Structure formats: structure tokens, C-alpha cells
């Protein structure tokens, strides 16, 4: 009332909007990805889930289809946006988008061993912090590689695959 900010106003200014990037190849999107995304959406004000081009991986699904599946998996998450980045480093995307936190899901120590050097490099290059979310134990066995391998087997039914893919964000065999 005197024109000065209240204590509450000052505290709100001290806590900027927290934006996080959840990057991955998402080839295909799995229930594990969806679980990490949902949990990240509860923790951050905004989450950008981003299909990243990985030159070490041969993509099975076109990027446009992966984006559609991510949108379907995030339908009820109002603070999630879907994007893609096909050139440059992850930190390049973070700098351009003004994002300081990367979210990564980890299923176990193998994932953590793989993620730690990248987290250190992202921090050294751009001050980007990495926030690890431990997988739900019921979903820790699921990976995109497992889903792809199973989908190529004639004896695995679409019903079996549906248990690994998010509702509305999955696909059928051969897709």
C-alpha cells in the first residue's frame, strides 16, 4: 500500500519459474518415459519434453511420429510442451530456450553410470543442472530397446506391447 513490495512479493521474485528439459530419443515412448514426465511435471513449473537426435542411434520411428506420441502421452499435463532438437548439443537447446535443469530418468546404476559424465559436461559447458528421477520399480525393466525388440518378434502380441506403452502414445507392431 505504500508502493513497496510486500514480503510475499519479494519471496515470489526470489523464486523464478523453474523450467526443465526432459530430453530423449523416445523411440518409442514407453510407460517409463511417461512416468518420469508426469513426476517431473509435478516438480517443475514447466517441462519441455524434447526428442533429441542421437547420431549414435538409428531411429526406427520418424521424429514427427515420436512427437505425436509424446503429445498423446502428455495430454493431461498442462505444464508440458513437446519439441525436437536435431542439431547441436543439448546445452545449445537449453541456452536457446532459457532452461537450466535437465531431467533424466534412471532405472539403475547402469543408467546412472551413463548419465553422470553427460551431467558433469552439461554443467561445465552451460551451468545446466541434472535432476535424476528414479524409475518406478514396476516400470524399471521397460526400455525403448526392449519394446523395439519385442515388436519385431512374431510371437509377441499387440496386447503384450500395450502393457509397455502409454495409453494413446503407443503404437502397433511394425510401426
Tab-separated table of N, CA and C in Angstrom, residues 56-147:
chain	number	residue	atom	x	y	z
A	56	UNK	N	24.297	-41.606	-32.564
A	56	UNK	CA	24.732	-42.961	-32.218
A	56	UNK	C	23.605	-43.982	-32.310
A	57	UNK	N	22.381	-43.509	-32.484
A	57	UNK	CA	21.232	-44.406	-32.568
A	57	UNK	C	20.580	-44.278	-33.938
A	58	UNK	N	20.203	-45.410	-34.497
A	58	UNK	CA	19.446	-45.400	-35.746
A	58	UNK	C	17.977	-45.327	-35.359
A	59	UNK	N	17.313	-44.242	-35.734
A	59	UNK	CA	15.916	-44.065	-35.373
A	59	UNK	C	15.011	-45.021	-36.123
A	60	UNK	N	14.092	-45.633	-35.393
A	60	UNK	CA	13.128	-46.535	-36.007
A	60	UNK	C	11.882	-45.770	-36.437
A	61	UNK	N	11.427	-44.881	-35.577
A	61	UNK	CA	10.229	-44.092	-35.876
A	61	UNK	C	10.633	-42.692	-36.329
A	62	UNK	N	9.907	-42.127	-37.294
A	62	UNK	CA	10.195	-40.744	-37.694
A	62	UNK	C	9.987	-39.791	-36.514
A	63	UNK	N	10.737	-38.713	-36.485
A	63	UNK	CA	10.632	-37.757	-35.381
A	63	UNK	C	9.207	-37.233	-35.244
A	64	UNK	N	8.525	-36.968	-36.357
A	64	UNK	CA	7.147	-36.458	-36.297
A	64	UNK	C	6.236	-37.426	-35.548
A	65	UNK	N	6.422	-38.729	-35.754
A	65	UNK	CA	5.593	-39.707	-35.050
A	65	UNK	C	5.933	-39.745	-33.564
A	66	UNK	N	7.196	-39.629	-33.238
A	66	UNK	CA	7.595	-39.597	-31.824
A	66	UNK	C	6.982	-38.381	-31.132
A	67	UNK	N	6.982	-37.240	-31.820
A	67	UNK	CA	6.380	-36.031	-31.257
A	67	UNK	C	4.887	-36.230	-31.013
A	68	UNK	N	4.194	-36.831	-31.972
A	68	UNK	CA	2.761	-37.106	-31.809
A	68	UNK	C	2.516	-38.020	-30.616
A	69	UNK	N	3.333	-39.044	-30.468
A	69	UNK	CA	3.166	-39.981	-29.355
A	69	UNK	C	3.453	-39.308	-28.015
A	70	UNK	N	4.438	-38.414	-27.986
A	70	UNK	CA	4.709	-37.670	-26.751
A	70	UNK	C	3.550	-36.746	-26.410
A	71	UNK	N	2.987	-36.084	-27.417
A	71	UNK	CA	1.822	-35.218	-27.162
A	71	UNK	C	0.668	-36.030	-26.581
A	72	UNK	N	0.446	-37.213	-27.122
A	72	UNK	CA	-0.618	-38.079	-26.602
A	72	UNK	C	-0.315	-38.508	-25.169
A	73	UNK	N	0.939	-38.813	-24.885
A	73	UNK	CA	1.324	-39.250	-23.536
A	73	UNK	C	1.224	-38.111	-22.521
A	74	UNK	N	1.289	-36.862	-22.999
A	74	UNK	CA	1.259	-35.701	-22.108
A	74	UNK	C	-0.059	-34.942	-22.175
A	75	UNK	N	-1.083	-35.548	-22.739
A	75	UNK	CA	-2.360	-34.867	-22.976
A	75	UNK	C	-2.895	-34.143	-21.747
A	76	UNK	N	-2.857	-34.770	-20.599
A	76	UNK	CA	-3.458	-34.183	-19.401
A	76	UNK	C	-2.461	-33.383	-18.557
A	77	UNK	N	-1.294	-33.092	-19.090
A	77	UNK	CA	-0.271	-32.349	-18.352
A	77	UNK	C	-0.171	-30.935	-18.930
A	78	UNK	N	-0.847	-29.997	-18.290
A	78	UNK	CA	-0.944	-28.641	-18.810
A	78	UNK	C	0.356	-27.855	-18.816
A	79	UNK	N	1.329	-28.274	-18.045
A	79	UNK	CA	2.592	-27.535	-17.983
A	79	UNK	C	3.703	-28.209	-18.791
A	80	UNK	N	3.318	-29.094	-19.708
A	80	UNK	CA	4.290	-29.807	-20.543
A	80	UNK	C	4.131	-29.369	-21.993
A	81	UNK	N	5.254	-29.064	-22.623
A	81	UNK	CA	5.274	-28.806	-24.056
A	81	UNK	C	6.202	-29.823	-24.715
A	82	UNK	N	5.967	-30.076	-25.982
A	82	UNK	CA	6.724	-31.076	-26.739
A	82	UNK	C	7.489	-30.362	-27.845
A	83	UNK	N	8.751	-30.739	-28.017
A	83	UNK	CA	9.595	-30.099	-29.020
A	83	UNK	C	10.612	-31.117	-29.537
A	84	UNK	N	11.420	-30.690	-30.503
A	84	UNK	CA	12.508	-31.542	-31.002
A	84	UNK	C	13.740	-30.683	-31.240
A	85	UNK	N	14.886	-31.341	-31.231
A	85	UNK	CA	16.169	-30.667	-31.461
A	85	UNK	C	17.048	-31.631	-32.239
A	86	UNK	N	17.351	-31.266	-33.460
A	86	UNK	CA	18.093	-32.192	-34.318
A	86	UNK	C	19.493	-31.710	-34.657
A	87	UNK	N	19.906	-30.600	-34.106
A	87	UNK	CA	21.250	-30.132	-34.408
A	87	UNK	C	21.901	-29.527	-33.189
A	88	UNK	N	23.127	-29.882	-32.935
A	88	UNK	CA	23.845	-29.300	-31.810
A	88	UNK	C	23.683	-30.093	-30.534
A	89	UNK	N	24.296	-29.563	-29.510
A	89	UNK	CA	24.304	-30.216	-28.206
A	89	UNK	C	23.043	-29.898	-27.410
A	90	UNK	N	22.787	-30.718	-26.424
A	90	UNK	CA	21.674	-30.486	-25.514
A	90	UNK	C	21.806	-29.116	-24.856
A	91	UNK	N	23.022	-28.730	-24.468
A	91	UNK	CA	23.202	-27.423	-23.824
A	91	UNK	C	22.902	-26.274	-24.780
A	92	UNK	N	23.068	-26.486	-26.081
A	92	UNK	CA	22.689	-25.457	-27.058
A	92	UNK	C	21.189	-25.198	-26.978
A	93	UNK	N	20.421	-26.280	-26.900
A	93	UNK	CA	18.967	-26.148	-26.773
A	93	UNK	C	18.623	-25.436	-25.464
A	94	UNK	N	19.265	-25.853	-24.373
A	94	UNK	CA	18.991	-25.249	-23.064
A	94	UNK	C	19.264	-23.748	-23.083
A	95	UNK	N	20.382	-23.354	-23.646
A	95	UNK	CA	20.719	-21.923	-23.722
A	95	UNK	C	19.659	-21.168	-24.527
A	96	UNK	N	19.311	-21.714	-25.686
A	96	UNK	CA	18.344	-21.049	-26.569
A	96	UNK	C	16.974	-20.918	-25.901
A	97	UNK	N	16.579	-21.945	-25.150
A	97	UNK	CA	15.251	-21.964	-24.531
A	97	UNK	C	15.238	-21.376	-23.119
A	98	UNK	N	16.400	-21.013	-22.580
A	98	UNK	CA	16.452	-20.470	-21.225
A	98	UNK	C	16.134	-21.498	-20.158
A	99	UNK	N	16.608	-22.714	-20.349
A	99	UNK	CA	16.353	-23.812	-19.411
A	99	UNK	C	17.648	-24.154	-18.687
A	100	UNK	N	17.560	-24.271	-17.355
A	100	UNK	CA	18.742	-24.533	-16.535
A	100	UNK	C	18.771	-25.917	-15.904
A	101	UNK	N	17.720	-26.706	-16.108
A	101	UNK	CA	17.637	-28.025	-15.476
A	101	UNK	C	17.268	-29.070	-16.524
A	102	UNK	N	17.989	-30.180	-16.496
A	102	UNK	CA	17.682	-31.334	-17.344
A	102	UNK	C	17.178	-32.442	-16.431
A	103	UNK	N	16.100	-33.081	-16.819
A	103	UNK	CA	15.536	-34.209	-16.075
A	103	UNK	C	15.906	-35.493	-16.791
A	104	UNK	N	16.395	-36.458	-16.034
A	104	UNK	CA	16.715	-37.771	-16.592
A	104	UNK	C	16.140	-38.837	-15.668
A	105	UNK	N	15.507	-39.824	-16.265
A	105	UNK	CA	15.047	-40.978	-15.514
A	105	UNK	C	16.167	-42.007	-15.455
A	106	UNK	N	16.325	-42.622	-14.310
A	106	UNK	CA	17.344	-43.669	-14.176
A	106	UNK	C	16.698	-44.934	-13.629
A	107	UNK	N	16.978	-46.045	-14.317
A	107	UNK	CA	16.429	-47.340	-13.922
A	107	UNK	C	17.349	-48.074	-12.968
A	108	UNK	N	18.607	-47.736	-12.970
A	108	UNK	CA	19.576	-48.425	-12.123
A	108	UNK	C	20.956	-47.822	-12.302
A	109	UNK	N	21.951	-48.507	-11.740
A	109	UNK	CA	23.308	-47.957	-11.760
A	109	UNK	C	23.882	-47.874	-13.166
A	110	UNK	N	23.482	-48.759	-14.055
A	110	UNK	CA	23.974	-48.666	-15.442
A	110	UNK	C	23.554	-47.348	-16.081
A	111	UNK	N	22.286	-46.981	-15.892
A	111	UNK	CA	21.820	-45.696	-16.423
A	111	UNK	C	22.587	-44.543	-15.781
A	112	UNK	N	22.771	-44.619	-14.469
A	112	UNK	CA	23.470	-43.553	-13.759
A	112	UNK	C	24.920	-43.439	-14.224
A	113	UNK	N	25.581	-44.572	-14.421
A	113	UNK	CA	26.957	-44.555	-14.932
A	113	UNK	C	27.029	-43.892	-16.305
A	114	UNK	N	26.004	-44.088	-17.107
A	114	UNK	CA	25.944	-43.476	-18.439
A	114	UNK	C	25.635	-41.977	-18.352
A	115	UNK	N	24.769	-41.599	-17.427
A	115	UNK	CA	24.285	-40.218	-17.337
A	115	UNK	C	25.246	-39.263	-16.629
A	116	UNK	N	26.006	-39.754	-15.663
A	116	UNK	CA	26.850	-38.862	-14.859
A	116	UNK	C	27.874	-38.071	-15.677
A	117	UNK	N	28.619	-38.684	-16.595
A	117	UNK	CA	29.565	-37.873	-17.377
A	117	UNK	C	28.870	-36.782	-18.202
A	118	UNK	N	27.690	-37.105	-18.734
A	118	UNK	CA	26.949	-36.096	-19.504
A	118	UNK	C	26.466	-34.970	-18.594
A	119	UNK	N	26.008	-35.330	-17.396
A	119	UNK	CA	25.555	-34.316	-16.447
A	119	UNK	C	26.703	-33.380	-16.074
A	120	UNK	N	27.864	-33.949	-15.826
A	120	UNK	CA	29.028	-33.113	-15.496
A	120	UNK	C	29.384	-32.180	-16.650
A	121	UNK	N	29.373	-32.706	-17.865
A	121	UNK	CA	29.728	-31.889	-19.027
A	121	UNK	C	28.698	-30.785	-19.260
A	122	UNK	N	27.415	-31.100	-19.119
A	122	UNK	CA	26.374	-30.078	-19.281
A	122	UNK	C	26.561	-28.954	-18.265
A	123	UNK	N	26.955	-29.320	-17.053
A	123	UNK	CA	27.181	-28.318	-16.013
A	123	UNK	C	28.409	-27.477	-16.336
A	124	UNK	N	29.475	-28.119	-16.773
A	124	UNK	CA	30.699	-27.385	-17.103
A	124	UNK	C	30.506	-26.459	-18.302
A	125	UNK	N	29.790	-26.919	-19.310
A	125	UNK	CA	29.613	-26.132	-20.531
A	125	UNK	C	28.639	-24.974	-20.368
A	126	UNK	N	27.569	-25.195	-19.599
A	126	UNK	CA	26.499	-24.191	-19.574
A	126	UNK	C	25.866	-23.977	-18.207
A	127	UNK	N	26.408	-24.583	-17.158
A	127	UNK	CA	25.804	-24.421	-15.838
A	127	UNK	C	24.470	-25.122	-15.693
A	128	UNK	N	24.181	-26.051	-16.579
A	128	UNK	CA	22.913	-26.786	-16.551
A	128	UNK	C	23.002	-27.898	-15.505
A	129	UNK	N	22.048	-27.918	-14.596
A	129	UNK	CA	21.978	-28.964	-13.571
A	129	UNK	C	21.175	-30.142	-14.098
A	130	UNK	N	21.495	-31.335	-13.624
A	130	UNK	CA	20.737	-32.533	-13.998
A	130	UNK	C	20.015	-33.047	-12.768
A	131	UNK	N	18.725	-33.285	-12.930
A	131	UNK	CA	17.862	-33.776	-11.863
A	131	UNK	C	17.478	-35.201	-12.225
A	132	UNK	N	17.910	-36.160	-11.415
A	132	UNK	CA	17.630	-37.564	-11.697
A	132	UNK	C	16.361	-38.002	-10.981
A	133	UNK	N	15.491	-38.688	-11.713
A	133	UNK	CA	14.281	-39.269	-11.140
A	133	UNK	C	14.413	-40.782	-11.244
A	134	UNK	N	14.386	-41.440	-10.094
A	134	UNK	CA	14.481	-42.900	-10.069
A	134	UNK	C	13.206	-43.503	-10.640
A	135	UNK	N	13.373	-44.488	-11.480
A	135	UNK	CA	12.225	-45.154	-12.101
A	135	UNK	C	11.344	-45.820	-11.064
A	136	UNK	N	10.071	-45.844	-11.360
A	136	UNK	CA	9.140	-46.654	-10.587
A	136	UNK	C	9.611	-48.099	-10.733
A	137	UNK	N	9.827	-48.823	-9.634
A	137	UNK	CA	10.319	-50.201	-9.743
A	137	UNK	C	9.463	-51.086	-10.648
A	138	UNK	N	8.168	-50.816	-10.714
A	138	UNK	CA	7.286	-51.624	-11.567
A	138	UNK	C	7.536	-51.372	-13.052
A	139	UNK	N	8.231	-50.274	-13.383
A	139	UNK	CA	8.480	-49.921	-14.781
A	139	UNK	C	9.961	-49.969	-15.150
A	140	UNK	N	10.817	-50.268	-14.192
A	140	UNK	CA	12.265	-50.175	-14.404
A	140	UNK	C	12.787	-51.142	-15.463
A	141	UNK	N	12.046	-52.176	-15.758
A	141	UNK	CA	12.502	-53.147	-16.766
A	141	UNK	C	12.210	-52.689	-18.197
A	142	UNK	N	11.426	-51.626	-18.349
A	142	UNK	CA	10.997	-51.188	-19.678
A	142	UNK	C	12.029	-50.241	-20.280
A	143	UNK	N	12.371	-50.496	-21.526
A	143	UNK	CA	13.223	-49.584	-22.294
A	143	UNK	C	12.708	-49.548	-23.725
A	144	UNK	N	13.048	-48.494	-24.437
A	144	UNK	CA	12.662	-48.411	-25.848
A	144	UNK	C	13.270	-49.558	-26.638
A	145	UNK	N	14.498	-49.935	-26.283
A	145	UNK	CA	15.166	-51.053	-26.967
A	145	UNK	C	14.391	-52.347	-26.758
A	146	UNK	N	13.925	-52.590	-25.532
A	146	UNK	CA	13.137	-53.789	-25.243
A	146	UNK	C	11.847	-53.785	-26.061
A	147	UNK	N	11.163	-52.655	-26.098
A	147	UNK	CA	9.905	-52.562	-26.846
A	147	UNK	C	10.153	-52.811	-28.330
